[in-house]
mmCIF file of N, CA and C in Angstrom:
data_model
loop_
_atom_site.group_PDB
_atom_site.id
_atom_site.type_symbol
_atom_site.label_atom_id
_atom_site.label_comp_id
_atom_site.label_asym_id
_atom_site.label_seq_id
_atom_site.Cartn_x
_atom_site.Cartn_y
_atom_site.Cartn_z
ATOM 1 N N MET A 1 135.086 129.096 62.060
ATOM 2 C CA MET A 1 134.004 129.193 60.876
ATOM 3 C C MET A 1 133.125 130.290 61.205
ATOM 4 N N ALA A 2 132.691 130.394 62.389
ATOM 5 C CA ALA A 2 131.699 131.496 62.860
ATOM 6 C C ALA A 2 132.351 132.877 62.666
ATOM 7 N N GLY A 3 133.650 132.924 62.932
ATOM 8 C CA GLY A 3 134.313 134.061 62.855
ATOM 9 C C GLY A 3 134.449 134.739 61.451
ATOM 10 N N CYS A 4 134.693 133.779 60.557
ATOM 11 C CA CYS A 4 134.684 134.089 59.054
ATOM 12 C C CYS A 4 133.191 134.647 58.579
ATOM 13 N N LEU A 5 132.288 133.839 59.011
ATOM 14 C CA LEU A 5 130.954 134.146 58.551
ATOM 15 C C LEU A 5 130.484 135.540 59.118
ATOM 16 N N THR A 6 130.669 135.722 60.432
ATOM 17 C CA THR A 6 130.342 137.030 61.072
ATOM 18 C C THR A 6 131.235 138.194 60.479
ATOM 19 N N GLY A 7 132.490 137.940 60.270
ATOM 20 C CA GLY A 7 133.370 138.997 59.679
ATOM 21 C C GLY A 7 133.007 139.342 58.277
ATOM 22 N N GLY A 8 132.694 138.256 57.454
ATOM 23 C CA GLY A 8 132.196 138.659 56.264
ATOM 24 C C GLY A 8 130.911 139.465 56.130
ATOM 25 N N ALA A 9 129.899 139.067 56.990
ATOM 26 C CA ALA A 9 128.648 139.774 57.150
ATOM 27 C C ALA A 9 128.857 141.259 57.619
ATOM 28 N N ALA A 10 129.747 141.382 58.584
ATOM 29 C CA ALA A 10 130.158 142.733 59.025
ATOM 30 C C ALA A 10 130.689 143.555 58.057
ATOM 31 N N PHE A 11 131.571 142.988 57.145
ATOM 32 C CA PHE A 11 132.216 143.696 56.069
ATOM 33 C C PHE A 11 131.186 144.207 55.080
ATOM 34 N N VAL A 12 130.148 143.386 54.715
ATOM 35 C CA VAL A 12 129.049 143.878 53.772
ATOM 36 C C VAL A 12 128.212 144.766 54.359
ATOM 37 N N ALA A 13 127.794 144.638 55.715
ATOM 38 C CA ALA A 13 126.946 145.527 56.411
ATOM 39 C C ALA A 13 127.590 146.816 56.595
ATOM 40 N N VAL A 14 128.826 146.938 57.147
ATOM 41 C CA VAL A 14 129.500 148.176 57.413
ATOM 42 C C VAL A 14 129.777 148.905 56.017
ATOM 43 N N THR A 15 130.275 148.305 55.130
ATOM 44 C CA THR A 15 130.411 148.856 53.752
ATOM 45 C C THR A 15 129.317 149.522 53.227
ATOM 46 N N GLY A 16 128.184 148.654 53.154
ATOM 47 C CA GLY A 16 126.820 149.225 52.683
ATOM 48 C C GLY A 16 126.506 150.388 53.400
ATOM 49 N N ALA A 17 126.418 150.363 54.832
ATOM 50 C CA ALA A 17 125.916 151.475 55.511
ATOM 51 C C ALA A 17 126.789 152.674 55.484
ATOM 52 N N SER A 18 128.171 152.520 55.552
ATOM 53 C CA SER A 18 128.940 153.659 55.396
ATOM 54 C C SER A 18 129.000 154.357 54.016
ATOM 55 N N ARG A 19 128.662 153.567 52.890
ATOM 56 C CA ARG A 19 128.661 154.098 51.655
ATOM 57 C C ARG A 19 127.474 155.232 51.636
ATOM 58 N N LEU A 20 126.323 154.931 52.302
ATOM 59 C CA LEU A 20 125.259 156.026 52.370
ATOM 60 C C LEU A 20 125.800 157.260 52.912
ATOM 61 N N TYR A 21 126.812 157.136 53.922
ATOM 62 C CA TYR A 21 127.356 158.295 54.529
ATOM 63 C C TYR A 21 128.406 158.976 53.856
ATOM 64 N N PHE A 22 129.414 158.281 53.273
ATOM 65 C CA PHE A 22 130.515 158.660 52.671
ATOM 66 C C PHE A 22 130.311 159.184 51.183
ATOM 67 N N VAL A 23 129.556 158.292 50.458
ATOM 68 C CA VAL A 23 129.190 158.610 49.017
ATOM 69 C C VAL A 23 127.993 159.393 48.908
ATOM 70 N N ASN A 24 128.302 160.649 49.358
ATOM 71 C CA ASN A 24 126.923 161.523 49.601
ATOM 72 C C ASN A 24 127.310 162.994 49.433
ATOM 73 N N ALA A 25 126.580 163.618 48.566
ATOM 74 C CA ALA A 25 126.773 165.097 48.300
ATOM 75 C C ALA A 25 126.663 166.010 49.603
ATOM 76 N N HIS A 26 125.789 165.416 50.570
ATOM 77 C CA HIS A 26 125.652 166.145 51.824
ATOM 78 C C HIS A 26 126.588 165.658 52.909
ATOM 79 N N GLY A 27 127.474 164.735 52.579
ATOM 80 C CA GLY A 27 128.339 164.137 53.511
ATOM 81 C C GLY A 27 129.585 164.823 53.825
ATOM 82 N N PRO A 28 130.493 164.136 54.580
ATOM 83 C CA PRO A 28 131.679 164.924 55.056
ATOM 84 C C PRO A 28 132.852 164.910 53.722
ATOM 85 N N LEU A 29 132.636 164.060 52.776
ATOM 86 C CA LEU A 29 133.466 164.198 51.641
ATOM 87 C C LEU A 29 133.040 164.900 50.486
ATOM 88 N N ASP A 30 131.848 165.450 50.631
ATOM 89 C CA ASP A 30 131.210 166.187 49.568
ATOM 90 C C ASP A 30 131.037 165.604 48.317
ATOM 91 N N THR A 31 131.499 165.856 47.218
ATOM 92 C CA THR A 31 131.197 165.119 45.973
ATOM 93 C C THR A 31 132.419 164.248 45.418
ATOM 94 N N HIS A 32 133.344 163.996 46.364
ATOM 95 C CA HIS A 32 134.501 163.118 46.067
ATOM 96 C C HIS A 32 134.134 161.611 46.142
ATOM 97 N N VAL A 33 133.537 161.156 45.049
ATOM 98 C CA VAL A 33 133.009 159.866 45.038
ATOM 99 C C VAL A 33 134.172 158.692 45.352
ATOM 100 N N VAL A 34 135.364 158.790 44.707
ATOM 101 C CA VAL A 34 136.331 157.837 44.851
ATOM 102 C C VAL A 34 136.781 157.851 46.357
ATOM 103 N N HIS A 35 137.034 159.045 46.976
ATOM 104 C CA HIS A 35 137.304 159.078 48.391
ATOM 105 C C HIS A 35 136.305 158.406 49.218
ATOM 106 N N GLY A 36 134.981 158.777 48.867
ATOM 107 C CA GLY A 36 133.904 158.042 49.551
ATOM 108 C C GLY A 36 133.963 156.572 49.641
ATOM 109 N N TRP A 37 134.198 156.024 48.391
ATOM 110 C CA TRP A 37 134.173 154.628 48.204
ATOM 111 C C TRP A 37 135.280 154.021 49.048
ATOM 112 N N LEU A 38 136.525 154.702 48.975
ATOM 113 C CA LEU A 38 137.671 154.108 49.690
ATOM 114 C C LEU A 38 137.411 154.161 51.197
ATOM 115 N N ALA A 39 136.816 155.381 51.680
ATOM 116 C CA ALA A 39 136.515 155.364 53.080
ATOM 117 C C ALA A 39 135.434 154.206 53.429
ATOM 118 N N SER A 40 134.354 153.986 52.639
ATOM 119 C CA SER A 40 133.562 153.049 52.995
ATOM 120 C C SER A 40 134.175 151.588 52.978
ATOM 121 N N LEU A 41 134.974 151.362 52.019
ATOM 122 C CA LEU A 41 135.624 150.068 52.011
ATOM 123 C C LEU A 41 136.542 149.900 53.164
ATOM 124 N N GLY A 42 137.154 150.982 53.501
ATOM 125 C CA GLY A 42 138.159 150.910 54.795
ATOM 126 C C GLY A 42 137.315 150.789 56.114
ATOM 127 N N SER A 43 136.191 151.343 55.985
ATOM 128 C CA SER A 43 135.396 151.204 57.192
ATOM 129 C C SER A 43 134.884 149.642 57.344
ATOM 130 N N GLY A 44 134.507 149.065 56.147
ATOM 131 C CA GLY A 44 134.166 147.596 56.097
ATOM 132 C C GLY A 44 135.184 146.738 56.534
ATOM 133 N N VAL A 45 136.394 146.951 56.111
ATOM 134 C CA VAL A 45 137.565 146.199 56.446
ATOM 135 C C VAL A 45 137.781 146.227 58.010
ATOM 136 N N ALA A 46 137.851 147.542 58.452
ATOM 137 C CA ALA A 46 138.073 147.752 60.037
ATOM 138 C C ALA A 46 136.998 147.001 60.765
ATOM 139 N N GLY A 47 135.638 147.152 60.316
ATOM 140 C CA GLY A 47 134.557 146.472 61.049
ATOM 141 C C GLY A 47 134.700 144.889 60.976
ATOM 142 N N ALA A 48 135.033 144.396 59.883
ATOM 143 C CA ALA A 48 135.180 142.922 59.771
ATOM 144 C C ALA A 48 136.320 142.399 60.594
ATOM 145 N N VAL A 49 137.383 143.207 60.610
ATOM 146 C CA VAL A 49 138.673 142.718 61.525
ATOM 147 C C VAL A 49 138.175 142.804 63.028
ATOM 148 N N LEU A 50 137.443 143.899 63.350
ATOM 149 C CA LEU A 50 137.098 143.913 64.850
ATOM 150 C C LEU A 50 135.886 142.842 65.243
ATOM 151 N N VAL A 51 135.061 142.474 64.281
ATOM 152 C CA VAL A 51 134.101 141.403 64.625
ATOM 153 C C VAL A 51 134.862 140.019 64.523
ATOM 154 N N LEU A 52 135.671 139.868 63.608
ATOM 155 C CA LEU A 52 136.511 138.648 63.578
ATOM 156 C C LEU A 52 137.364 138.309 64.812
ATOM 157 N N ALA A 53 137.956 139.439 65.186
ATOM 158 C CA ALA A 53 138.736 139.359 66.599
ATOM 159 C C ALA A 53 137.847 139.149 67.772
ATOM 160 N N ALA A 54 136.673 139.707 67.908
ATOM 161 C CA ALA A 54 135.739 139.427 68.969
ATOM 162 C C ALA A 54 135.198 138.076 68.961
ATOM 163 N N VAL A 55 134.766 137.609 67.905
ATOM 164 C CA VAL A 55 134.372 136.275 67.707
ATOM 165 C C VAL A 55 135.524 135.318 67.982
ATOM 166 N N TRP A 56 136.675 135.441 67.520
ATOM 167 C CA TRP A 56 137.654 134.570 67.834
ATOM 168 C C TRP A 56 137.982 134.621 69.374
ATOM 169 N N ALA A 57 138.043 135.761 70.055
ATOM 170 C CA ALA A 57 138.229 135.762 71.489
ATOM 171 C C ALA A 57 137.213 135.047 72.215
ATOM 172 N N ALA A 58 136.161 135.240 71.830
ATOM 173 C CA ALA A 58 134.961 134.627 72.537
ATOM 174 C C ALA A 58 134.955 133.074 72.223
ATOM 175 N N ALA A 59 135.315 132.713 71.088
ATOM 176 C CA ALA A 59 135.327 131.223 70.895
ATOM 177 C C ALA A 59 136.417 130.609 71.672
ATOM 178 N N ARG A 60 137.556 131.351 71.915
ATOM 179 C CA ARG A 60 138.645 130.885 72.766
ATOM 180 C C ARG A 60 138.246 130.772 74.252
ATOM 181 N N LEU A 61 137.359 131.613 74.806
ATOM 182 C CA LEU A 61 136.767 131.741 75.931
ATOM 183 C C LEU A 61 135.892 130.459 76.375
ATOM 184 N N SER A 62 134.742 130.339 75.710
ATOM 185 C CA SER A 62 133.917 129.255 75.960
ATOM 186 C C SER A 62 132.804 129.328 74.803
ATOM 187 N N GLY A 63 131.999 128.189 74.720
ATOM 188 C CA GLY A 63 130.864 128.059 73.852
ATOM 189 C C GLY A 63 129.937 129.187 74.144
ATOM 190 N N PRO A 64 129.427 129.287 75.433
ATOM 191 C CA PRO A 64 128.423 130.232 75.680
ATOM 192 C C PRO A 64 128.821 131.737 75.364
ATOM 193 N N ALA A 65 130.152 132.041 75.642
ATOM 194 C CA ALA A 65 130.467 133.378 75.219
ATOM 195 C C ALA A 65 130.390 133.594 73.902
ATOM 196 N N LEU A 66 130.838 132.492 72.997
ATOM 197 C CA LEU A 66 130.681 132.652 71.440
ATOM 198 C C LEU A 66 129.219 132.861 70.949
ATOM 199 N N ALA A 67 128.422 132.160 71.628
ATOM 200 C CA ALA A 67 126.924 132.232 71.307
ATOM 201 C C ALA A 67 126.390 133.595 71.658
ATOM 202 N N LEU A 68 126.804 134.134 72.790
ATOM 203 C CA LEU A 68 126.325 135.561 73.247
ATOM 204 C C LEU A 68 126.990 136.545 72.246
ATOM 205 N N THR A 69 128.276 136.448 71.926
ATOM 206 C CA THR A 69 128.828 137.419 70.953
ATOM 207 C C THR A 69 128.108 137.386 69.682
ATOM 208 N N VAL A 70 127.935 136.178 69.151
ATOM 209 C CA VAL A 70 127.209 136.004 67.829
ATOM 210 C C VAL A 70 125.770 136.645 67.816
ATOM 211 N N GLY A 71 125.081 136.320 68.947
ATOM 212 C CA GLY A 71 123.790 136.908 69.204
ATOM 213 C C GLY A 71 123.712 138.368 69.265
ATOM 214 N N VAL A 72 124.811 139.073 69.970
ATOM 215 C CA VAL A 72 124.821 140.456 70.040
ATOM 216 C C VAL A 72 125.044 141.108 68.632
ATOM 217 N N LEU A 73 125.952 140.431 67.927
ATOM 218 C CA LEU A 73 126.276 140.806 66.569
ATOM 219 C C LEU A 73 125.100 140.875 65.583
ATOM 220 N N ALA A 74 124.275 139.709 65.785
ATOM 221 C CA ALA A 74 123.017 139.449 65.069
ATOM 222 C C ALA A 74 122.097 140.514 65.224
ATOM 223 N N THR A 75 121.971 140.966 66.532
ATOM 224 C CA THR A 75 120.983 142.022 66.883
ATOM 225 C C THR A 75 121.391 143.369 66.526
ATOM 226 N N SER A 76 122.720 143.607 66.092
ATOM 227 C CA SER A 76 123.103 144.819 65.753
ATOM 228 C C SER A 76 122.468 145.375 64.370
ATOM 229 N N VAL A 77 121.868 144.424 63.732
ATOM 230 C CA VAL A 77 121.238 144.865 62.395
ATOM 231 C C VAL A 77 120.260 145.931 62.731
ATOM 232 N N TRP A 78 119.630 146.124 63.865
ATOM 233 C CA TRP A 78 118.885 147.274 64.009
ATOM 234 C C TRP A 78 119.524 148.535 64.011
ATOM 235 N N LEU A 79 120.880 148.592 64.041
ATOM 236 C CA LEU A 79 121.580 149.827 63.973
ATOM 237 C C LEU A 79 122.008 150.179 62.543
ATOM 238 N N LEU A 80 121.535 149.495 61.484
ATOM 239 C CA LEU A 80 121.781 149.722 60.113
ATOM 240 C C LEU A 80 120.828 150.952 59.783
ATOM 241 N N PRO A 81 121.377 151.853 58.846
ATOM 242 C CA PRO A 81 120.535 153.107 58.611
ATOM 243 C C PRO A 81 119.266 152.607 57.792
ATOM 244 N N ARG A 82 118.135 153.239 58.235
ATOM 245 C CA ARG A 82 116.974 153.126 57.646
ATOM 246 C C ARG A 82 116.408 154.635 57.258
ATOM 247 N N ALA A 83 115.678 154.545 55.931
ATOM 248 C CA ALA A 83 115.195 155.776 55.501
ATOM 249 C C ALA A 83 114.120 156.149 56.485
ATOM 250 N N VAL A 84 113.895 157.548 56.679
ATOM 251 C CA VAL A 84 112.891 157.959 57.607
ATOM 252 C C VAL A 84 112.096 159.114 56.749
ATOM 253 N N ASP A 85 110.865 159.170 56.814
ATOM 254 C CA ASP A 85 109.948 160.118 56.122
ATOM 255 C C ASP A 85 109.894 161.427 56.874
ATOM 256 N N VAL A 86 110.493 162.308 56.327
ATOM 257 C CA VAL A 86 110.557 163.777 57.079
ATOM 258 C C VAL A 86 109.762 164.867 56.222
ATOM 259 N N HIS A 87 109.065 164.435 55.203
ATOM 260 C CA HIS A 87 108.290 165.345 54.443
ATOM 261 C C HIS A 87 106.832 164.855 54.129
ATOM 262 N N GLU A 88 106.007 165.854 54.107
ATOM 263 C CA GLU A 88 104.498 165.419 53.960
ATOM 264 C C GLU A 88 104.350 165.026 52.363
ATOM 265 N N SER A 89 104.986 165.590 51.445
ATOM 266 C CA SER A 89 104.709 165.179 50.103
ATOM 267 C C SER A 89 106.056 165.303 49.355
ATOM 268 N N TRP A 90 105.976 165.246 48.094
ATOM 269 C CA TRP A 90 107.164 165.331 47.268
ATOM 270 C C TRP A 90 107.791 166.680 47.272
ATOM 271 N N GLU A 91 107.096 167.654 47.604
ATOM 272 C CA GLU A 91 107.656 169.034 47.808
ATOM 273 C C GLU A 91 108.308 169.043 49.147
ATOM 274 N N PRO A 92 109.344 169.952 49.334
ATOM 275 C CA PRO A 92 110.071 169.926 50.690
ATOM 276 C C PRO A 92 109.314 170.673 51.627
ATOM 277 N N GLN A 93 108.195 170.177 52.110
ATOM 278 C CA GLN A 93 107.234 170.788 53.137
ATOM 279 C C GLN A 93 107.691 169.966 54.374
ATOM 280 N N PRO A 94 108.279 170.604 55.392
ATOM 281 C CA PRO A 94 108.681 169.706 56.588
ATOM 282 C C PRO A 94 107.328 169.428 57.292
ATOM 283 N N ASN A 95 107.092 168.178 57.505
ATOM 284 C CA ASN A 95 106.107 167.627 58.250
ATOM 285 C C ASN A 95 106.414 166.291 58.796
ATOM 286 N N PRO A 96 107.313 166.167 59.648
ATOM 287 C CA PRO A 96 107.908 164.866 59.929
ATOM 288 C C PRO A 96 106.796 163.863 60.323
ATOM 289 N N ARG A 97 106.908 162.586 59.848
ATOM 290 C CA ARG A 97 106.064 161.555 60.211
ATOM 291 C C ARG A 97 106.685 160.492 61.062
ATOM 292 N N TRP A 98 108.128 160.630 61.203
ATOM 293 C CA TRP A 98 108.793 159.751 61.942
ATOM 294 C C TRP A 98 109.812 160.431 62.728
ATOM 295 N N SER A 99 110.314 160.043 63.998
ATOM 296 C CA SER A 99 111.185 160.526 64.740
ATOM 297 C C SER A 99 112.445 159.641 64.958
ATOM 298 N N CYS A 100 113.664 159.973 65.023
ATOM 299 C CA CYS A 100 114.767 159.252 65.190
ATOM 300 C C CYS A 100 115.409 159.403 66.504
ATOM 301 N N THR A 101 115.423 158.307 67.185
ATOM 302 C CA THR A 101 116.118 158.221 68.478
ATOM 303 C C THR A 101 117.457 157.752 68.256
ATOM 304 N N GLY A 102 118.486 158.609 67.953
ATOM 305 C CA GLY A 102 119.855 158.075 67.638
ATOM 306 C C GLY A 102 120.454 159.192 66.692
ATOM 307 N N TRP A 103 121.150 158.895 65.699
ATOM 308 C CA TRP A 103 121.730 159.614 64.783
ATOM 309 C C TRP A 103 121.223 159.694 63.486
ATOM 310 N N SER A 104 120.984 160.894 62.859
ATOM 311 C CA SER A 104 120.244 160.669 61.524
ATOM 312 C C SER A 104 121.189 161.598 60.605
ATOM 313 N N PHE A 105 121.190 161.308 59.217
ATOM 314 C CA PHE A 105 121.880 162.136 58.306
ATOM 315 C C PHE A 105 121.158 162.123 56.993
ATOM 316 N N THR A 106 121.454 163.198 56.297
ATOM 317 C CA THR A 106 120.726 163.368 54.938
ATOM 318 C C THR A 106 121.653 162.848 53.761
ATOM 319 N N HIS A 107 120.974 162.039 52.976
ATOM 320 C CA HIS A 107 121.869 161.456 51.823
ATOM 321 C C HIS A 107 121.313 161.987 50.537
ATOM 322 N N TYR A 108 122.231 162.586 49.662
ATOM 323 C CA TYR A 108 122.115 163.038 48.398
ATOM 324 C C TYR A 108 123.067 162.488 47.355
ATOM 325 N N PRO A 109 122.480 161.763 46.293
ATOM 326 C CA PRO A 109 123.550 161.220 45.528
ATOM 327 C C PRO A 109 124.476 162.246 44.780
ATOM 328 N N PRO A 110 125.714 162.100 44.811
ATOM 329 C CA PRO A 110 126.668 162.952 44.127
ATOM 330 C C PRO A 110 126.593 162.812 42.630
ATOM 331 N N GLY A 111 126.650 163.970 41.839
ATOM 332 C CA GLY A 111 126.622 164.040 40.415
ATOM 333 C C GLY A 111 125.212 163.959 39.897
ATOM 334 N N VAL A 112 124.096 164.183 40.774
ATOM 335 C CA VAL A 112 122.796 164.069 40.292
ATOM 336 C C VAL A 112 122.358 165.508 40.728
ATOM 337 N N SER A 113 121.428 166.174 39.913
ATOM 338 C CA SER A 113 120.764 167.419 40.080
ATOM 339 C C SER A 113 119.349 167.343 40.349
ATOM 340 N N ASP A 114 118.723 166.370 40.054
ATOM 341 C CA ASP A 114 117.259 166.270 40.400
ATOM 342 C C ASP A 114 116.839 165.161 41.150
ATOM 343 N N ALA A 115 117.489 164.736 42.146
ATOM 344 C CA ALA A 115 117.088 163.558 42.941
ATOM 345 C C ALA A 115 116.412 164.141 44.337
ATOM 346 N N ASP A 116 115.835 163.378 45.043
ATOM 347 C CA ASP A 116 115.399 163.733 46.301
ATOM 348 C C ASP A 116 116.455 163.451 47.424
ATOM 349 N N ALA A 117 116.552 164.194 48.485
ATOM 350 C CA ALA A 117 117.376 164.017 49.479
ATOM 351 C C ALA A 117 116.751 163.042 50.359
ATOM 352 N N THR A 118 117.307 161.941 51.016
ATOM 353 C CA THR A 118 116.721 160.971 51.901
ATOM 354 C C THR A 118 117.378 161.196 53.265
ATOM 355 N N THR A 119 116.596 161.139 54.308
ATOM 356 C CA THR A 119 117.111 161.216 55.642
ATOM 357 C C THR A 119 117.137 159.761 56.209
ATOM 358 N N TYR A 120 118.293 159.385 56.674
ATOM 359 C CA TYR A 120 118.427 158.124 57.229
ATOM 360 C C TYR A 120 118.511 158.152 58.820
ATOM 361 N N CYS A 121 118.004 157.153 59.417
ATOM 362 C CA CYS A 121 118.127 157.150 60.919
ATOM 363 C C CYS A 121 118.965 155.823 61.301
ATOM 364 N N VAL A 122 120.124 156.136 62.079
ATOM 365 C CA VAL A 122 120.900 155.073 62.654
ATOM 366 C C VAL A 122 120.358 154.968 64.164
ATOM 367 N N GLY A 123 119.610 154.010 64.569
ATOM 368 C CA GLY A 123 119.172 153.909 65.864
ATOM 369 C C GLY A 123 117.726 153.378 65.615
ATOM 370 N N LEU A 124 116.824 153.937 66.606
ATOM 371 C CA LEU A 124 115.471 153.509 66.734
ATOM 372 C C LEU A 124 114.487 154.667 66.113
ATOM 373 N N GLU A 125 113.590 154.352 65.341
ATOM 374 C CA GLU A 125 112.652 155.385 64.815
ATOM 375 C C GLU A 125 111.316 154.921 65.259
ATOM 376 N N THR A 126 110.649 156.116 65.547
ATOM 377 C CA THR A 126 109.206 155.963 66.157
ATOM 378 C C THR A 126 108.237 156.733 65.341
ATOM 379 N N ARG A 127 107.120 156.317 64.992
ATOM 380 C CA ARG A 127 106.148 156.983 64.278
ATOM 381 C C ARG A 127 105.399 158.078 65.102
ATOM 382 N N ILE A 128 105.326 159.289 64.430
ATOM 383 C CA ILE A 128 104.733 160.447 65.052
ATOM 384 C C ILE A 128 103.145 160.353 64.657
ATOM 385 N N PRO A 129 102.245 160.490 65.667
ATOM 386 C CA PRO A 129 100.921 160.370 65.370
ATOM 387 C C PRO A 129 100.374 161.349 64.391
ATOM 388 N N ASP A 130 99.433 161.052 63.500
ATOM 389 C CA ASP A 130 98.801 161.966 62.652
ATOM 390 C C ASP A 130 98.155 162.992 63.420
ATOM 391 N N GLY A 131 98.056 164.233 62.797
ATOM 392 C CA GLY A 131 97.231 165.364 63.477
ATOM 393 C C GLY A 131 98.031 166.508 63.946
#
């Protein structure tokens, strides 16, 4: 039961996070929206299978191993992409207010010509002091 729940949660989380990266005019698949959706769905399935296998293996080992595995998976929520403010105002004037320790990427919705690009951080972000 725990494997199905964590596998389903992993599918939703990985698909949602990878959608920001793959369905992205600044991403590796450029403006190919269908390919981006297929890549994000494939990533979600792969993530769900890996999590399901890890939880199943931990459950076969022991109860504490299962609890530790589910706990580690629950804390991985901190690795979901979060928007980071890298501009001072609506105009593209670089004045970062946040710093990303990890990996960051820029997201721009494909098929749109007047949206703002958003920078996402995968990891830990820290606030840069004013001044």
